[in-house]
Short mmCIF file of C-alpha atoms and ligand atoms in Angstrom, two decimals:
data_model
loop_
_atom_site.label_atom_id
_atom_site.label_comp_id
_atom_site.label_asym_id
_atom_site.label_seq_id
_atom_site.Cartn_x
_atom_site.Cartn_y
_atom_site.Cartn_z
CA MET P 73 -18.67 16.13 40.34
CA VAL P 74 -20.87 19.22 40.68
CA ILE P 75 -24.64 19.05 41.15
CA TYR P 76 -26.36 22.03 39.54
CA GLN P 77 -29.89 23.24 40.33
CA ASN P 78 -32.57 24.36 37.86
CA ILE P 79 -30.65 23.80 34.66
CA SER P 80 -32.23 24.17 31.20
CA LEU P 81 -32.14 20.88 29.29
CA LYS P 82 -32.37 22.57 25.88
CA PRO P 83 -28.75 21.82 24.89
CA TYR P 84 -29.11 18.22 26.06
CA ASN P 85 -31.98 16.96 23.85
CA THR P 86 -31.99 16.88 20.05
CA PHE P 87 -35.63 18.05 19.88
CA GLY P 88 -34.30 21.27 21.47
CA ILE P 89 -37.06 21.40 24.09
CA ASP P 90 -36.54 24.03 26.76
CA VAL P 91 -37.50 22.47 30.09
CA LYS P 92 -35.64 22.61 33.40
CA ALA P 93 -34.10 19.88 35.53
CA GLU P 94 -34.36 20.36 39.28
CA GLN P 95 -30.86 18.84 39.61
CA PHE P 96 -28.27 18.14 36.94
CA VAL P 97 -24.95 16.31 37.18
CA GLU P 98 -22.37 15.25 34.61
CA VAL P 99 -20.39 12.06 35.30
CA LYS P 100 -17.01 11.21 33.76
CA THR P 101 -15.92 7.93 35.36
CA VAL P 102 -17.39 4.61 36.47
CA GLU P 103 -16.39 5.47 40.04
CA GLU P 104 -18.36 8.72 39.89
CA VAL P 105 -21.43 6.80 38.75
CA GLN P 106 -20.97 4.38 41.67
CA VAL P 107 -20.51 7.19 44.20
CA LEU P 108 -23.59 8.94 42.88
CA CYS P 109 -25.66 5.77 43.29
CA THR P 110 -24.55 5.00 46.82
CA THR P 111 -24.06 8.45 48.35
CA PHE P 112 -27.22 9.99 46.97
CA ASN P 113 -29.54 7.00 47.35
CA LEU P 114 -30.44 7.31 43.69
CA HIS P 115 -32.84 4.36 43.81
CA GLU P 116 -35.13 6.39 46.05
CA ARG P 117 -35.08 9.47 43.80
CA LYS P 118 -36.59 10.37 40.48
CA THR P 119 -33.73 10.16 37.97
CA LEU P 120 -33.22 10.49 34.24
CA VAL P 121 -30.02 9.26 32.62
CA ILE P 122 -29.16 10.92 29.32
CA GLY P 123 -26.44 10.49 26.71
CA GLY P 124 -26.93 12.42 23.48
CA GLY P 125 -30.61 13.09 24.32
CA SER P 126 -31.49 11.94 20.81
CA ASN P 127 -34.34 9.59 21.65
CA LEU P 128 -36.13 11.74 24.14
CA LEU P 129 -39.23 13.94 24.19
CA LEU P 130 -39.38 16.12 27.29
CA THR P 131 -42.94 17.28 27.91
CA GLN P 132 -42.45 19.02 31.27
CA ASP P 133 -39.86 20.24 33.78
CA PHE P 134 -38.06 17.31 35.40
CA ASP P 135 -38.48 17.36 39.18
CA GLY P 136 -35.60 15.00 39.89
CA MET P 137 -31.94 14.47 39.03
CA VAL P 138 -30.74 14.36 35.42
CA ILE P 139 -27.47 12.44 35.03
CA ARG P 140 -25.53 13.18 31.88
CA MET P 141 -23.13 10.43 30.87
CA ASN P 142 -19.77 11.84 29.86
CA LEU P 143 -17.55 8.76 30.19
CA THR P 144 -15.11 8.58 27.26
CA GLY P 145 -12.56 6.17 25.81
CA MET P 146 -12.41 3.45 23.13
CA ASP P 147 -9.94 0.56 23.07
CA ALA P 148 -9.25 -2.74 21.39
CA ILE P 149 -9.26 -5.21 24.29
CA LYS P 150 -8.92 -8.57 22.52
CA GLU P 151 -8.12 -9.98 19.08
CA ASP P 152 -8.15 -13.30 17.25
CA ASN P 153 -7.62 -14.23 13.59
CA ASP P 154 -11.01 -12.96 12.49
CA HIS P 155 -12.19 -10.48 15.12
CA VAL P 156 -11.26 -7.48 17.24
CA TRP P 157 -13.21 -6.65 20.40
CA ILE P 158 -13.60 -2.92 21.00
CA LYS P 159 -14.73 -1.58 24.34
CA ALA P 160 -16.28 1.89 24.22
CA MET P 161 -17.33 3.98 27.20
CA SER P 162 -20.97 5.01 27.28
CA GLY P 163 -20.53 8.76 26.73
CA GLU P 164 -18.70 8.31 23.40
CA ILE P 165 -20.69 9.67 20.47
CA TRP P 166 -22.05 6.68 18.54
CA ASN P 167 -20.88 7.95 15.17
CA ASP P 168 -17.35 8.56 16.51
CA PHE P 169 -17.28 4.91 17.55
CA VAL P 170 -18.47 3.82 14.07
CA HIS P 171 -15.82 6.06 12.48
CA TYR P 172 -13.12 4.55 14.74
CA CYS P 173 -14.10 1.03 13.56
CA VAL P 174 -14.37 2.03 9.89
CA GLN P 175 -10.92 3.70 10.00
CA LYS P 176 -9.45 0.47 11.39
CA ASN P 177 -11.26 -1.42 8.61
CA LEU P 178 -13.27 -3.41 11.15
CA GLY P 179 -16.75 -4.37 10.03
CA GLY P 180 -20.14 -4.80 11.64
CA VAL P 181 -21.34 -1.29 12.43
CA GLU P 182 -20.76 0.54 9.12
CA ASN P 183 -24.49 0.40 8.26
CA LEU P 184 -25.14 2.21 11.54
CA SER P 185 -23.12 5.28 10.52
CA LEU P 186 -24.47 8.68 11.55
CA ILE P 187 -27.12 7.39 13.94
CA PRO P 188 -27.34 10.13 16.57
CA GLY P 189 -26.77 9.48 20.26
CA CYS P 190 -24.13 7.92 22.51
CA VAL P 191 -22.69 4.43 22.81
CA GLY P 192 -24.40 3.82 26.17
CA ALA P 193 -27.84 4.47 24.73
CA ALA P 194 -27.37 2.14 21.75
CA PRO P 195 -28.19 -1.13 23.57
CA MET P 196 -31.24 0.37 25.31
CA GLN P 197 -33.21 0.18 22.09
CA ASN P 198 -30.95 -2.06 20.00
CA ILE P 199 -30.39 0.69 17.44
CA GLY P 200 -30.65 -0.40 13.83
CA ALA P 201 -30.58 0.79 10.25
CA TYR P 202 -30.20 -0.60 6.74
CA GLY P 203 -30.63 -4.23 7.67
CA VAL P 204 -28.26 -4.23 10.68
CA GLU P 205 -28.83 -3.95 14.44
CA ILE P 206 -26.27 -3.61 17.22
CA LYS P 207 -27.27 -7.01 18.60
CA ASP P 208 -25.38 -8.47 15.59
CA THR P 209 -21.99 -7.23 16.92
CA PHE P 210 -22.75 -6.66 20.60
CA GLU P 211 -20.59 -8.77 22.93
CA GLU P 212 -21.35 -7.49 26.45
CA LEU P 213 -21.91 -4.37 28.50
CA PHE P 214 -21.15 -3.19 32.00
CA ALA P 215 -23.72 -1.28 34.02
CA VAL P 216 -23.85 0.07 37.55
CA GLU P 217 -26.78 -1.27 39.54
CA ILE P 218 -28.43 1.85 40.95
CA GLU P 219 -29.53 0.35 44.26
CA SER P 220 -26.18 -1.23 45.22
CA GLY P 221 -23.64 0.75 43.17
CA LYS P 222 -22.18 -2.58 41.99
CA LEU P 223 -20.78 -3.11 38.50
CA VAL P 224 -22.76 -5.82 36.67
CA LYS P 225 -22.10 -7.53 33.32
CA PHE P 226 -24.83 -8.23 30.74
CA THR P 227 -24.15 -10.64 27.87
CA ASN P 228 -25.87 -10.38 24.49
CA GLN P 229 -28.44 -12.96 25.52
CA GLU P 230 -29.08 -11.31 28.87
CA CYS P 231 -29.94 -8.03 27.13
CA LYS P 232 -32.97 -9.73 25.49
CA PHE P 233 -32.64 -7.70 22.30
CA GLY P 234 -35.60 -7.33 19.94
CA TYR P 235 -36.67 -4.77 17.33
CA ARG P 236 -35.89 -1.47 19.13
CA GLU P 237 -36.17 -3.45 22.37
CA SER P 238 -34.00 -4.67 25.25
CA ILE P 239 -34.28 -5.66 28.89
CA PHE P 240 -33.46 -2.02 29.76
CA LYS P 241 -36.89 -0.92 28.49
CA HIS P 242 -38.63 -3.56 30.59
CA GLU P 243 -37.62 -5.49 33.73
CA ALA P 244 -34.27 -3.67 34.06
CA LYS P 245 -35.78 -0.21 33.39
CA ASN P 246 -34.44 2.50 35.75
CA LYS P 247 -32.39 -0.10 37.64
CA TYR P 248 -29.02 0.19 35.88
CA ILE P 249 -26.76 2.85 34.38
CA ILE P 250 -24.84 1.53 31.37
CA VAL P 251 -21.18 2.58 31.59
CA SER P 252 -19.43 0.68 28.76
CA VAL P 253 -20.24 -1.54 25.80
CA THR P 254 -18.00 -4.09 24.06
CA PHE P 255 -18.51 -4.98 20.40
CA LYS P 256 -17.06 -7.90 18.43
CA LEU P 257 -16.02 -6.49 15.05
CA LYS P 258 -14.99 -8.56 12.04
CA LYS P 259 -11.70 -8.24 10.16
CA ASN P 260 -13.22 -9.56 6.91
CA PRO P 261 -16.92 -8.97 7.25
CA PRO P 262 -19.57 -9.93 4.76
CA LEU P 263 -20.96 -6.54 3.76
CA ASN P 264 -24.69 -5.98 4.07
CA ILE P 265 -25.71 -3.93 1.06
CA SER P 266 -28.94 -5.73 0.24
CA TYR P 267 -30.94 -2.77 1.53
CA GLY P 268 -32.02 -1.19 -1.77
CA ALA P 269 -30.70 2.32 -1.40
CA ILE P 270 -27.15 1.27 -0.40
CA SER P 271 -26.51 -0.77 -3.54
CA ASP P 272 -28.09 1.99 -5.66
CA VAL P 273 -25.75 4.64 -4.19
CA LEU P 274 -22.70 2.38 -4.65
CA LYS P 275 -23.72 1.66 -8.23
CA ALA P 276 -24.21 5.36 -8.95
CA LYS P 277 -20.66 5.99 -7.68
CA GLY P 278 -19.31 3.22 -9.92
CA ILE P 279 -18.16 1.12 -6.95
CA ASN P 280 -18.43 -2.57 -7.84
CA ASN P 281 -16.29 -4.01 -5.08
CA PRO P 282 -17.22 -1.98 -2.00
CA GLY P 283 -15.24 -2.00 1.22
CA ILE P 284 -16.34 -1.10 4.76
CA LYS P 285 -15.59 2.59 4.20
CA ASP P 286 -17.62 2.70 0.96
CA VAL P 287 -20.68 1.25 2.71
CA SER P 288 -20.32 3.71 5.58
CA GLU P 289 -20.07 6.63 3.14
CA ALA P 290 -23.12 5.41 1.19
CA VAL P 291 -25.16 5.19 4.40
CA ILE P 292 -24.07 8.72 5.39
CA GLU P 293 -25.14 9.99 1.97
CA ILE P 294 -28.58 8.34 2.23
CA ARG P 295 -29.19 9.55 5.79
CA ASN P 296 -28.13 13.11 4.92
CA SER P 297 -30.46 13.12 1.93
CA LYS P 298 -33.64 12.40 3.86
CA LEU P 299 -33.15 12.73 7.60
CA PRO P 300 -33.04 16.26 9.04
CA ASN P 301 -29.91 17.26 10.96
CA PRO P 302 -31.03 17.87 14.57
CA LYS P 303 -28.57 20.76 14.81
CA VAL P 304 -30.59 22.52 12.10
CA LEU P 305 -34.10 21.20 12.74
CA GLY P 306 -34.90 19.66 16.15
CA ASN P 307 -35.96 15.99 15.92
CA SER P 308 -35.30 12.59 17.42
CA GLY P 309 -35.17 10.38 14.34
CA SER P 310 -38.04 7.96 13.82
CA PHE P 311 -40.73 8.94 16.29
CA PHE P 312 -42.71 5.69 16.00
CA LYS P 313 -41.70 2.05 15.60
CA ASN P 314 -42.70 0.21 12.43
CA PRO P 315 -45.73 -1.85 13.49
CA GLU P 316 -45.80 -5.61 13.06
CA ILE P 317 -49.23 -6.97 12.17
CA ASP P 318 -50.77 -10.40 11.47
CA GLU P 319 -50.35 -11.62 7.91
CA GLN P 320 -54.11 -12.09 7.68
CA ALA P 321 -54.81 -8.47 8.65
CA TYR P 322 -52.11 -7.38 6.18
CA ASN P 323 -53.72 -9.35 3.33
CA LEU P 324 -57.08 -7.72 4.05
CA LEU P 325 -55.50 -4.25 4.02
CA LYS P 326 -53.77 -5.11 0.74
CA VAL P 327 -57.19 -5.55 -0.90
CA GLN P 328 -58.23 -2.06 0.20
CA PHE P 329 -54.80 -0.43 -0.22
CA PRO P 330 -52.97 -2.37 -2.97
CA GLN P 331 -49.83 -0.20 -2.60
CA ILE P 332 -49.29 -0.96 1.11
CA PRO P 333 -45.66 -2.07 1.64
CA GLY P 334 -44.92 -4.94 4.00
CA TYR P 335 -41.93 -7.07 4.98
CA PRO P 336 -42.41 -10.59 6.40
CA THR P 337 -40.68 -10.98 9.78
CA LEU P 338 -41.67 -13.84 12.09
CA PRO P 339 -43.90 -16.54 10.58
CA GLY P 340 -47.39 -15.08 10.11
CA LYS P 341 -46.22 -11.51 10.83
CA VAL P 342 -45.63 -8.57 8.52
CA LYS P 343 -43.84 -5.32 9.34
CA VAL P 344 -45.42 -2.23 7.76
CA PRO P 345 -43.42 1.02 7.42
CA ALA P 346 -45.02 3.57 9.74
CA GLY P 347 -43.66 6.36 7.50
CA TRP P 348 -45.87 5.10 4.65
CA LEU P 349 -48.97 4.88 6.88
CA ILE P 350 -48.40 8.42 8.19
CA GLU P 351 -47.82 9.78 4.69
CA GLN P 352 -51.06 8.17 3.45
CA CYS P 353 -52.91 10.00 6.23
CA GLY P 354 -51.68 13.26 4.71
CA TRP P 355 -49.14 14.23 7.37
CA LYS P 356 -45.93 14.25 5.33
CA GLY P 357 -44.53 17.79 5.24
CA LYS P 358 -47.55 19.15 7.12
CA ARG P 359 -46.81 21.83 9.71
CA VAL P 360 -49.08 22.50 12.69
CA GLY P 361 -47.85 25.47 14.72
CA GLU P 362 -44.22 24.84 15.62
CA THR P 363 -44.23 21.12 14.86
CA GLY P 364 -45.01 18.69 12.05
CA ALA P 365 -43.97 15.56 10.16
CA HIS P 366 -40.80 16.04 8.09
CA LYS P 367 -41.14 16.67 4.35
CA ASP P 368 -38.79 13.84 3.30
CA GLN P 369 -39.54 11.24 6.01
CA ALA P 370 -42.99 11.34 7.59
CA LEU P 371 -41.85 9.15 10.50
CA VAL P 372 -39.68 11.99 11.80
CA LEU P 373 -41.48 14.69 13.84
CA VAL P 374 -39.70 18.03 13.94
CA ASN P 375 -39.47 21.15 16.07
CA TYR P 376 -39.50 24.24 13.82
CA GLY P 377 -37.96 26.27 16.64
CA ASN P 378 -40.23 26.98 19.55
CA ALA P 379 -42.37 23.87 19.97
CA THR P 380 -43.06 22.68 23.48
CA GLY P 381 -42.68 19.00 24.25
CA ASN P 382 -46.38 18.82 24.88
CA GLU P 383 -47.18 20.32 21.47
CA ILE P 384 -45.08 17.61 19.79
CA TYR P 385 -46.69 14.97 21.99
CA GLN P 386 -50.20 16.14 21.01
CA MET P 387 -49.16 16.04 17.35
CA ALA P 388 -47.93 12.47 17.84
CA LEU P 389 -51.27 11.47 19.42
CA THR P 390 -53.20 13.03 16.52
CA ILE P 391 -51.05 11.15 14.00
CA GLN P 392 -51.42 7.93 15.99
CA ASN P 393 -55.24 8.34 15.95
CA SER P 394 -55.44 9.04 12.25
CA VAL P 395 -53.37 5.92 11.41
CA GLN P 396 -55.63 3.92 13.72
CA GLU P 397 -58.77 5.29 12.03
CA LYS P 398 -57.62 4.81 8.44
CA PHE P 399 -55.79 1.47 8.75
CA GLY P 400 -56.85 0.01 12.10
CA ILE P 401 -53.15 -0.18 13.03
CA HIS P 402 -51.83 1.06 16.37
CA ILE P 403 -48.41 2.68 16.05
CA THR P 404 -46.33 3.08 19.21
CA PRO P 405 -43.61 5.66 19.91
CA GLU P 406 -40.00 4.63 19.66
CA VAL P 407 -38.99 7.79 21.48
CA ASN P 408 -38.84 7.91 25.28
CA ILE P 409 -41.55 10.36 26.39
CA ILE P 410 -40.91 11.99 29.78
N1 LIG Y 719 -41.94 5.67 3.50
C1 LIG Y 719 -42.98 6.39 2.94
N2 LIG Y 719 -43.14 7.70 3.35
C2 LIG Y 719 -42.33 8.27 4.25
C3 LIG Y 719 -41.29 7.52 4.82
C4 LIG Y 719 -41.11 6.21 4.42
O1 LIG Y 719 -43.72 5.90 2.11
O2 LIG Y 719 -42.54 9.46 4.53
C5 LIG Y 719 -41.71 4.29 3.02
C6 LIG Y 719 -40.47 4.26 2.14
O3 LIG Y 719 -40.79 4.52 0.84
C7 LIG Y 719 -39.91 2.89 2.34
C8 LIG Y 719 -40.38 2.53 3.72
O4 LIG Y 719 -41.39 3.46 4.10
O5 LIG Y 719 -40.48 1.99 1.43
C9 LIG Y 719 -39.25 2.49 4.70
O6 LIG Y 719 -38.67 3.78 4.83
P1 LIG Y 719 -37.14 3.99 5.29
O7 LIG Y 719 -36.25 3.17 4.45
O8 LIG Y 719 -36.89 5.45 5.35
O9 LIG Y 719 -37.06 3.35 6.70
P2 LIG Y 719 -38.04 3.39 7.98
O10 LIG Y 719 -38.63 2.06 8.13
O11 LIG Y 719 -38.95 4.56 7.89
C10 LIG Y 719 -36.20 2.56 9.64
C11 LIG Y 719 -35.67 2.96 10.97
C12 LIG Y 719 -34.68 4.13 10.83
C13 LIG Y 719 -33.56 3.70 9.89
C14 LIG Y 719 -34.17 3.29 8.56
C15 LIG Y 719 -33.15 2.78 7.57
C16 LIG Y 719 -37.48 2.44 12.52
C17 LIG Y 719 -38.55 2.98 13.40
N3 LIG Y 719 -36.77 3.36 11.85
O12 LIG Y 719 -36.97 3.64 9.15
O13 LIG Y 719 -34.12 4.40 12.09
O14 LIG Y 719 -32.62 4.74 9.71
O15 LIG Y 719 -35.14 2.22 8.77
O16 LIG Y 719 -32.82 1.46 7.84
O17 LIG Y 719 -37.28 1.22 12.46
C18 LIG Y 719 -34.47 5.73 14.02
O18 LIG Y 719 -34.72 4.69 14.62
O19 LIG Y 719 -34.49 6.85 14.61
C19 LIG Y 719 -34.17 5.67 12.61
C20 LIG Y 719 -33.97 6.78 11.88
#
């Protein structure tokens, strides 16, 4: 385990922001994570744990220690008639894990194909797409408690999952380093293709009786058609969360903006797509300097090459203000801003 000084973080964040970390270390085993916690008194230092760096906006140099999770390995650890439990180490690329499950014809994560990032970051914000979230297949995770270096287990309930939410964004924030995640996959899963675009793609391909692989391929096709590849155009997926507003407020907005989409969630609550709100404010495809909102998905902010983190952050604030002014709705970032 080597600790480097003054390392550029450009290759380690999908926005491609060029800031420096005062210290940088890559860890490959659970033991290394534990040693790092105890020997270096990590709980007294400023630290940033990163996996794929795909949900991160770095606005300045980081004057602390960046820990890059590089723990790998995926294994079936248990099986019954209907399920297989797969344990994946936190540094595994999320899509490699999905591919592993799809190849074994195990269901539950196929709708989450091609989401960027690593396995260890997935529970932090309960990643989701096309009607599925990881909380639906999540069994448990192991994390190292930073203060003690001890390995601690979190069950599904203990993670307190919500829409892009978990305990690791709140009371457990900066207290644990996730080292492995176990998922309970189904041998004969009910497929979730109710999300409009998936059934349309399957229909267009003439697939009437889709399997797990077909759904995964349809999701990959949809994502590739409207989400920019971070290797080509820096971005971190959806920049904001979809806001949930009171049904009453939604009904009032509907009078003024009859086209406003909305999906009922909890009783009396409606989720409004932030991408639609941002597009209506005129931001879709608009470029300001080196940043802007993507031409096919206004919820995705992009780096055209040389944007600074601060430039993207200012753009986000401007967009946030214009949505507030036009609709009276406050949209909050999904991305972790450092
Ligand atoms: N829309 C617009 N204009 C836009 C973008 C979207 O009008 O520029 C409208 C669409 O027409 C559609 C609605 O907004 O009616 C929803 O759009 P979409 O299906 O693209 O999904 P989203 O709500 O914008 C969420 C997740 C994505 C996930 C997709 C697919 C959040 C914050 N984002 O986006 O997750 O891939 O659903 O399920 O919940 C991510 O978190 O990084 C991410 C990409």
